[in-house]
PDB file of C-alpha atoms in Angstrom:
ATOM      1  CA  UNK A   1       0.000   0.000   0.000  1.00 70.00           C
ATOM      2  CA  UNK A   2       1.331   3.430  -0.916  1.00 81.00           C
ATOM      3  CA  UNK A   3       1.916   5.836   1.942  1.00 88.00           C
ATOM      4  CA  UNK A   4      -0.115   8.547   0.235  1.00 93.00           C
ATOM      5  CA  UNK A   5      -2.884   7.651  -2.180  1.00 94.00           C
ATOM      6  CA  UNK A   6      -4.880   9.848  -4.535  1.00 94.00           C
ATOM      7  CA  UNK A   7      -7.378   9.251  -7.279  1.00 88.00           C
ATOM      8  CA  UNK A   8      -5.250   9.892 -10.392  1.00 83.00           C
ATOM      9  CA  UNK A   9      -8.192  11.201 -12.406  1.00 87.00           C
ATOM     10  CA  UNK A  10      -8.270  12.882 -14.794  1.00 93.00           C
ATOM     11  CA  UNK A  11     -11.071  15.082 -13.588  1.00 95.00           C
ATOM     12  CA  UNK A  12     -12.641  16.897 -16.524  1.00 96.00           C
ATOM     13  CA  UNK A  13     -14.914  19.717 -15.387  1.00 97.00           C
ATOM     14  CA  UNK A  14     -16.498  22.797 -16.978  1.00 97.00           C
ATOM     15  CA  UNK A  15     -15.516  26.290 -15.967  1.00 98.00           C
ATOM     16  CA  UNK A  16     -17.340  27.373 -12.849  1.00 98.00           C
ATOM     17  CA  UNK A  17     -17.707  23.869 -11.456  1.00 97.00           C
ATOM     18  CA  UNK A  18     -16.785  22.819  -7.948  1.00 98.00           C
ATOM     19  CA  UNK A  19     -14.378  19.917  -7.763  1.00 97.00           C
ATOM     20  CA  UNK A  20     -13.070  17.955  -4.786  1.00 96.00           C
ATOM     21  CA  UNK A  21      -9.916  15.899  -4.497  1.00 96.00           C
ATOM     22  CA  UNK A  22      -9.383  13.265  -1.851  1.00 95.00           C
ATOM     23  CA  UNK A  23      -6.219  11.834  -0.388  1.00 96.00           C
ATOM     24  CA  UNK A  24      -5.495   9.200   2.236  1.00 96.00           C
ATOM     25  CA  UNK A  25      -2.259   8.551   4.095  1.00 95.00           C
ATOM     26  CA  UNK A  26      -1.157   5.440   5.933  1.00 92.00           C
ATOM     27  CA  UNK A  27       1.346   6.752   8.502  1.00 87.00           C
ATOM     28  CA  UNK A  28      -0.498   7.868  11.615  1.00 86.00           C
ATOM     29  CA  UNK A  29       2.677   9.692  12.717  1.00 84.00           C
ATOM     30  CA  UNK A  30       2.358  12.120   9.828  1.00 84.00           C
ATOM     31  CA  UNK A  31       2.436  15.644  11.169  1.00 81.00           C
ATOM     32  CA  UNK A  32       2.262  18.102   8.309  1.00 87.00           C
ATOM     33  CA  UNK A  33       0.121  18.145   5.236  1.00 92.00           C
ATOM     34  CA  UNK A  34       0.206  20.081   2.014  1.00 93.00           C
ATOM     35  CA  UNK A  35      -1.273  20.419  -1.420  1.00 96.00           C
ATOM     36  CA  UNK A  36       1.228  21.147  -4.182  1.00 95.00           C
ATOM     37  CA  UNK A  37       0.327  22.077  -7.731  1.00 97.00           C
ATOM     38  CA  UNK A  38       2.287  20.888 -10.765  1.00 96.00           C
ATOM     39  CA  UNK A  39       1.737  22.334 -14.226  1.00 95.00           C
ATOM     40  CA  UNK A  40       2.483  20.287 -17.315  1.00 86.00           C
ATOM     41  CA  UNK A  41       5.570  18.441 -15.975  1.00 74.00           C
ATOM     42  CA  UNK A  42       7.036  21.603 -14.514  1.00 92.00           C
ATOM     43  CA  UNK A  43       8.220  21.767 -10.940  1.00 95.00           C
ATOM     44  CA  UNK A  44       5.752  21.315  -8.098  1.00 95.00           C
ATOM     45  CA  UNK A  45       4.847  24.469  -6.201  1.00 94.00           C
ATOM     46  CA  UNK A  46       3.173  24.772  -2.830  1.00 93.00           C
ATOM     47  CA  UNK A  47      -0.521  25.549  -3.178  1.00 95.00           C
ATOM     48  CA  UNK A  48      -1.435  25.508   0.483  1.00 93.00           C
ATOM     49  CA  UNK A  49      -0.688  23.878   3.790  1.00 90.00           C
ATOM     50  CA  UNK A  50      -3.476  21.923   5.450  1.00 92.00           C
ATOM     51  CA  UNK A  51      -4.345  22.550   9.074  1.00 86.00           C
ATOM     52  CA  UNK A  52      -6.415  20.427  11.435  1.00 86.00           C
ATOM     53  CA  UNK A  53      -9.062  23.128  11.716  1.00 87.00           C
ATOM     54  CA  UNK A  54      -9.369  23.362   7.950  1.00 88.00           C
ATOM     55  CA  UNK A  55      -8.261  26.387   6.005  1.00 92.00           C
ATOM     56  CA  UNK A  56      -9.335  28.436   3.045  1.00 93.00           C
ATOM     57  CA  UNK A  57      -7.443  30.489   0.503  1.00 93.00           C
ATOM     58  CA  UNK A  58      -9.779  32.224  -1.904  1.00 96.00           C
ATOM     59  CA  UNK A  59     -11.518  29.555  -3.972  1.00 97.00           C
ATOM     60  CA  UNK A  60      -9.500  26.757  -2.373  1.00 97.00           C
ATOM     61  CA  UNK A  61     -10.445  24.958   0.839  1.00 97.00           C
ATOM     62  CA  UNK A  62      -8.354  22.247   2.461  1.00 96.00           C
ATOM     63  CA  UNK A  63      -9.569  19.872   5.154  1.00 96.00           C
ATOM     64  CA  UNK A  64      -7.785  17.329   7.323  1.00 95.00           C
ATOM     65  CA  UNK A  65      -9.308  14.436   9.234  1.00 94.00           C
ATOM     66  CA  UNK A  66      -6.596  12.903  11.396  1.00 92.00           C
ATOM     67  CA  UNK A  67      -8.841  10.139  12.734  1.00 93.00           C
ATOM     68  CA  UNK A  68      -9.595   8.904   9.236  1.00 94.00           C
ATOM     69  CA  UNK A  69      -6.147   9.888   7.880  1.00 95.00           C
ATOM     70  CA  UNK A  70      -7.830  11.775   5.100  1.00 95.00           C
ATOM     71  CA  UNK A  71      -7.098  15.079   3.381  1.00 96.00           C
ATOM     72  CA  UNK A  72      -9.235  16.937   0.890  1.00 96.00           C
ATOM     73  CA  UNK A  73      -8.990  19.912  -1.433  1.00 97.00           C
ATOM     74  CA  UNK A  74     -12.068  21.719  -2.708  1.00 97.00           C
ATOM     75  CA  UNK A  75     -11.867  24.118  -5.625  1.00 98.00           C
ATOM     76  CA  UNK A  76     -14.880  26.360  -6.170  1.00 98.00           C
ATOM     77  CA  UNK A  77     -15.712  28.261  -9.354  1.00 98.00           C
ATOM     78  CA  UNK A  78     -13.050  26.450 -11.396  1.00 98.00           C
ATOM     79  CA  UNK A  79     -11.006  28.497 -13.846  1.00 98.00           C
ATOM     80  CA  UNK A  80      -9.212  27.351 -16.971  1.00 97.00           C
ATOM     81  CA  UNK A  81      -5.982  28.258 -15.194  1.00 97.00           C
ATOM     82  CA  UNK A  82      -6.709  25.692 -12.480  1.00 98.00           C
ATOM     83  CA  UNK A  83      -5.889  22.918 -14.962  1.00 97.00           C
ATOM     84  CA  UNK A  84      -2.899  21.125 -13.465  1.00 96.00           C
ATOM     85  CA  UNK A  85      -1.955  18.095 -11.417  1.00 95.00           C
ATOM     86  CA  UNK A  86      -2.584  18.423  -7.684  1.00 97.00           C
ATOM     87  CA  UNK A  87      -0.209  16.568  -5.408  1.00 95.00           C
ATOM     88  CA  UNK A  88      -1.124  15.523  -1.897  1.00 96.00           C
ATOM     89  CA  UNK A  89       1.946  15.645   0.331  1.00 93.00           C
ATOM     90  CA  UNK A  90       2.550  14.578   3.919  1.00 91.00           C
ATOM     91  CA  UNK A  91       5.561  14.673   6.159  1.00 86.00           C
ATOM     92  CA  UNK A  92       6.449  13.162   9.495  1.00 75.00           C
ATOM     93  CA  UNK A  93       9.069  14.595  11.731  1.00 69.00           C
ATOM     94  CA  UNK A  94      11.458  11.797  12.510  1.00 65.00           C
ATOM     95  CA  UNK A  95      14.721  12.405  14.196  1.00 49.00           C
ATOM     96  CA  UNK A  96      17.311  13.490  11.636  1.00 49.00           C
ATOM     97  CA  UNK A  97      14.822  12.973   8.839  1.00 58.00           C
ATOM     98  CA  UNK A  98      14.389  16.638   8.153  1.00 62.00           C
ATOM     99  CA  UNK A  99      10.706  16.477   7.468  1.00 67.00           C
ATOM    100  CA  UNK A 100      10.912  14.233   4.437  1.00 77.00           C
ATOM    101  CA  UNK A 101       8.019  14.846   2.046  1.00 85.00           C
ATOM    102  CA  UNK A 102       5.946  11.879   0.883  1.00 89.00           C
ATOM    103  CA  UNK A 103       4.051  12.566  -2.337  1.00 92.00           C
ATOM    104  CA  UNK A 104       0.890  11.067  -3.696  1.00 93.00           C
ATOM    105  CA  UNK A 105       0.907  10.268  -7.389  1.00 92.00           C
ATOM    106  CA  UNK A 106      -1.175  13.356  -8.133  1.00 93.00           C
ATOM    107  CA  UNK A 107      -4.670  14.041  -9.418  1.00 95.00           C
ATOM    108  CA  UNK A 108      -4.975  15.593 -12.849  1.00 94.00           C
ATOM    109  CA  UNK A 109      -7.560  18.327 -13.330  1.00 96.00           C
ATOM    110  CA  UNK A 110      -8.668  19.638 -16.698  1.00 96.00           C
ATOM    111  CA  UNK A 111     -11.055  22.603 -16.712  1.00 97.00           C
ATOM    112  CA  UNK A 112     -12.858  23.094 -20.024  1.00 96.00           C
ATOM    113  CA  UNK A 113     -14.548  26.228 -21.392  1.00 95.00           C
TER     114      UNK A 113
ATOM    115  CA  UNK B   1      16.466  34.788 -11.915  1.00 62.00           C
ATOM    116  CA  UNK B   2      15.316  31.450 -10.569  1.00 71.00           C
ATOM    117  CA  UNK B   3      16.212  30.629  -6.971  1.00 92.00           C
ATOM    118  CA  UNK B   4      16.839  26.946  -7.725  1.00 96.00           C
ATOM    119  CA  UNK B   5      18.468  26.022 -11.016  1.00 97.00           C
ATOM    120  CA  UNK B   6      19.239  22.665 -12.563  1.00 98.00           C
ATOM    121  CA  UNK B   7      21.566  21.722 -15.394  1.00 97.00           C
ATOM    122  CA  UNK B   8      21.156  20.210 -17.864  1.00 97.00           C
ATOM    123  CA  UNK B   9      17.421  20.636 -18.463  1.00 97.00           C
ATOM    124  CA  UNK B  10      17.303  17.741 -20.891  1.00 97.00           C
ATOM    125  CA  UNK B  11      19.760  14.926 -21.472  1.00 97.00           C
ATOM    126  CA  UNK B  12      19.790  11.828 -23.605  1.00 97.00           C
ATOM    127  CA  UNK B  13      22.476   9.289 -22.820  1.00 96.00           C
ATOM    128  CA  UNK B  14      23.315   5.655 -23.420  1.00 97.00           C
ATOM    129  CA  UNK B  15      23.298   2.692 -21.079  1.00 97.00           C
ATOM    130  CA  UNK B  16      26.511   2.450 -19.089  1.00 97.00           C
ATOM    131  CA  UNK B  17      27.450   6.113 -19.345  1.00 97.00           C
ATOM    132  CA  UNK B  18      28.236   8.210 -16.284  1.00 96.00           C
ATOM    133  CA  UNK B  19      26.150  11.320 -15.963  1.00 97.00           C
ATOM    134  CA  UNK B  20      25.961  14.167 -13.478  1.00 98.00           C
ATOM    135  CA  UNK B  21      22.983  16.394 -12.803  1.00 98.00           C
ATOM    136  CA  UNK B  22      23.703  19.666 -11.065  1.00 98.00           C
ATOM    137  CA  UNK B  23      21.648  21.846  -8.791  1.00 98.00           C
ATOM    138  CA  UNK B  24      22.390  25.315  -7.495  1.00 97.00           C
ATOM    139  CA  UNK B  25      20.349  27.553  -5.222  1.00 96.00           C
ATOM    140  CA  UNK B  26      20.490  31.180  -4.173  1.00 95.00           C
ATOM    141  CA  UNK B  27      17.958  30.890  -1.351  1.00 90.00           C
ATOM    142  CA  UNK B  28      20.606  30.337   1.311  1.00 90.00           C
ATOM    143  CA  UNK B  29      18.871  27.146   2.416  1.00 89.00           C
ATOM    144  CA  UNK B  30      20.804  24.427   4.200  1.00 89.00           C
ATOM    145  CA  UNK B  31      18.624  21.495   3.230  1.00 90.00           C
ATOM    146  CA  UNK B  32      18.709  20.125  -0.319  1.00 93.00           C
ATOM    147  CA  UNK B  33      16.951  17.153  -1.892  1.00 94.00           C
ATOM    148  CA  UNK B  34      16.952  15.093  -5.076  1.00 97.00           C
ATOM    149  CA  UNK B  35      13.730  13.468  -6.304  1.00 96.00           C
ATOM    150  CA  UNK B  36      12.736  11.536  -9.382  1.00 97.00           C
ATOM    151  CA  UNK B  37       9.269  11.558 -10.881  1.00 95.00           C
ATOM    152  CA  UNK B  38       7.813   8.722 -12.921  1.00 92.00           C
ATOM    153  CA  UNK B  39       4.305   8.582 -14.400  1.00 83.00           C
ATOM    154  CA  UNK B  40       1.843   7.131 -11.913  1.00 78.00           C
ATOM    155  CA  UNK B  41       4.390   6.980  -9.089  1.00 81.00           C
ATOM    156  CA  UNK B  42       4.675  10.558  -7.916  1.00 85.00           C
ATOM    157  CA  UNK B  43       7.944  12.015  -6.678  1.00 92.00           C
ATOM    158  CA  UNK B  44      10.308   9.731  -4.817  1.00 93.00           C
ATOM    159  CA  UNK B  45      13.255  10.853  -2.705  1.00 93.00           C
ATOM    160  CA  UNK B  46      16.710   9.746  -3.862  1.00 96.00           C
ATOM    161  CA  UNK B  47      19.074  11.596  -1.493  1.00 95.00           C
ATOM    162  CA  UNK B  48      18.960  14.550   0.845  1.00 93.00           C
ATOM    163  CA  UNK B  49      21.496  16.712   2.616  1.00 93.00           C
ATOM    164  CA  UNK B  50      21.276  18.975   5.653  1.00 88.00           C
ATOM    165  CA  UNK B  51      24.662  20.587   5.066  1.00 88.00           C
ATOM    166  CA  UNK B  52      27.931  19.877   3.283  1.00 91.00           C
ATOM    167  CA  UNK B  53      28.883  17.210   5.820  1.00 91.00           C
ATOM    168  CA  UNK B  54      25.513  15.540   6.109  1.00 91.00           C
ATOM    169  CA  UNK B  55      24.311  13.279   3.275  1.00 94.00           C
ATOM    170  CA  UNK B  56      21.446  10.825   3.680  1.00 92.00           C
ATOM    171  CA  UNK B  57      19.906   8.154   1.485  1.00 93.00           C
ATOM    172  CA  UNK B  58      16.301   8.432   0.487  1.00 91.00           C
ATOM    173  CA  UNK B  59      13.955   5.633  -0.485  1.00 88.00           C
ATOM    174  CA  UNK B  60      15.500   4.876  -3.903  1.00 94.00           C
ATOM    175  CA  UNK B  61      19.237   5.641  -3.646  1.00 95.00           C
ATOM    176  CA  UNK B  62      20.549   2.488  -5.377  1.00 95.00           C
ATOM    177  CA  UNK B  63      22.372   3.370  -8.589  1.00 96.00           C
ATOM    178  CA  UNK B  64      22.831   7.009  -7.565  1.00 97.00           C
ATOM    179  CA  UNK B  65      25.405   9.019  -5.654  1.00 97.00           C
ATOM    180  CA  UNK B  66      25.520  12.657  -4.597  1.00 97.00           C
ATOM    181  CA  UNK B  67      27.994  15.359  -3.745  1.00 97.00           C
ATOM    182  CA  UNK B  68      27.372  18.504  -1.699  1.00 96.00           C
ATOM    183  CA  UNK B  69      30.182  20.697  -2.917  1.00 91.00           C
ATOM    184  CA  UNK B  70      28.997  23.779  -1.065  1.00 94.00           C
ATOM    185  CA  UNK B  71      25.891  24.921   0.729  1.00 94.00           C
ATOM    186  CA  UNK B  72      24.498  26.157  -2.556  1.00 95.00           C
ATOM    187  CA  UNK B  73      25.369  23.150  -4.743  1.00 97.00           C
ATOM    188  CA  UNK B  74      24.136  19.559  -4.688  1.00 98.00           C
ATOM    189  CA  UNK B  75      24.969  17.188  -7.551  1.00 98.00           C
ATOM    190  CA  UNK B  76      23.415  13.843  -8.422  1.00 98.00           C
ATOM    191  CA  UNK B  77      25.445  11.236 -10.306  1.00 98.00           C
ATOM    192  CA  UNK B  78      24.463   8.100 -12.140  1.00 97.00           C
ATOM    193  CA  UNK B  79      27.663   6.069 -12.246  1.00 92.00           C
ATOM    194  CA  UNK B  80      26.435   3.691 -14.935  1.00 96.00           C
ATOM    195  CA  UNK B  81      23.094   4.773 -16.343  1.00 96.00           C
ATOM    196  CA  UNK B  82      20.411   2.195 -17.116  1.00 97.00           C
ATOM    197  CA  UNK B  83      17.131   2.616 -19.018  1.00 96.00           C
ATOM    198  CA  UNK B  84      14.911   2.413 -15.917  1.00 95.00           C
ATOM    199  CA  UNK B  85      16.601   5.574 -14.669  1.00 97.00           C
ATOM    200  CA  UNK B  86      14.788   7.441 -17.422  1.00 97.00           C
ATOM    201  CA  UNK B  87      12.713   9.965 -15.487  1.00 96.00           C
ATOM    202  CA  UNK B  88      12.188  13.601 -14.582  1.00 96.00           C
ATOM    203  CA  UNK B  89      14.597  14.636 -11.833  1.00 98.00           C
ATOM    204  CA  UNK B  90      13.935  17.489  -9.441  1.00 97.00           C
ATOM    205  CA  UNK B  91      16.193  19.220  -6.976  1.00 97.00           C
ATOM    206  CA  UNK B  92      14.570  20.979  -4.026  1.00 95.00           C
ATOM    207  CA  UNK B  93      15.629  23.140  -1.096  1.00 93.00           C
ATOM    208  CA  UNK B  94      14.169  23.865   2.308  1.00 88.00           C
ATOM    209  CA  UNK B  95      14.981  26.459   4.896  1.00 79.00           C
ATOM    210  CA  UNK B  96      16.411  25.795   8.343  1.00 71.00           C
ATOM    211  CA  UNK B  97      14.564  25.069  11.523  1.00 62.00           C
ATOM    212  CA  UNK B  98      12.543  22.241  12.940  1.00 54.00           C
ATOM    213  CA  UNK B  99       9.203  23.437  11.662  1.00 54.00           C
ATOM    214  CA  UNK B 100       7.992  20.731   9.366  1.00 48.00           C
ATOM    215  CA  UNK B 101       5.652  23.222   7.759  1.00 57.00           C
ATOM    216  CA  UNK B 102       8.606  24.719   5.960  1.00 69.00           C
ATOM    217  CA  UNK B 103       7.935  24.746   2.241  1.00 82.00           C
ATOM    218  CA  UNK B 104      10.242  22.976  -0.203  1.00 88.00           C
ATOM    219  CA  UNK B 105      11.236  24.909  -3.317  1.00 92.00           C
ATOM    220  CA  UNK B 106      11.835  22.943  -6.473  1.00 95.00           C
ATOM    221  CA  UNK B 107      14.101  23.504  -9.433  1.00 97.00           C
ATOM    222  CA  UNK B 108      12.691  23.314 -12.979  1.00 97.00           C
ATOM    223  CA  UNK B 109      13.644  19.670 -13.416  1.00 97.00           C
ATOM    224  CA  UNK B 110      15.984  17.654 -15.640  1.00 97.00           C
ATOM    225  CA  UNK B 111      14.422  15.279 -18.138  1.00 96.00           C
ATOM    226  CA  UNK B 112      16.801  12.330 -18.488  1.00 97.00           C
ATOM    227  CA  UNK B 113      16.464   9.613 -21.105  1.00 97.00           C
ATOM    228  CA  UNK B 114      18.704   6.556 -20.992  1.00 97.00           C
ATOM    229  CA  UNK B 115      18.724   4.568 -24.214  1.00 96.00           C
TER     230      UNK B 115
END
C-alpha cells in the first residue's frame, strides 16, 4: 500500500464547477500536510498547507481528518488556469529525517470552457 | 532569476554512461533534496542533505550518488546509467529550523532519457 494515495483522475470539469480531491495517508505519525500544484511536468509548487481546523485560501479549501487519515482539497468556481496536477503531500518529523516529504501520485484536473 | 536552477534541463544518454545532474540555489537554504518523478508513481526521494557534511539516502538511492560541494550546490550522479533511470529529476531546497511546515522549493527539473 502506498503511503499517500490519490485518485489519479483525470477530472474533466467545466468552468465554474466545484471539484473535490481526496487523499489518504497510511502513517499515523504524519504531522504536516500540504497540497502542491504541478503544471504540465514543470516543478511542483506549494498551493497551500493543510491545518487540522481546515483552512481556506480564496476559492480553495483544504480539510484534514486525522482520525480517518484523510485530506481533501475543494476548488470552487473552477477556472481554466486551475488545470494542473494536484499533489497531496505529507511529512512526518522523525529524528534526523528533516521532514521528508511523501508525495501522492497526483490528481490531474482539466477545466474546459 | 530562478532561486533553484538545474543543469542540464534535458539529457539523452546511453546505457553504461556516467552522468551528473547539477543543482544550485540562491535561497541560502541548508537542506537540499533530489527526487525523481515517474508517471503514476509521484515524486520519490533519492538523497537529501542537511549541510555539506551531512548526506542521507532516500527511499530509492541504489544506482545514484551525490555530492554537496557547497551549501548552494548539490549534484546527483548516475555512475552507470540504465534505461529504468529514465525519469524527470527534481532538486529541491528547504529552509532551516525544525518546523515541518517549511515549504520545499523545487528547481525546474531535468528530463533524463537513458537509451
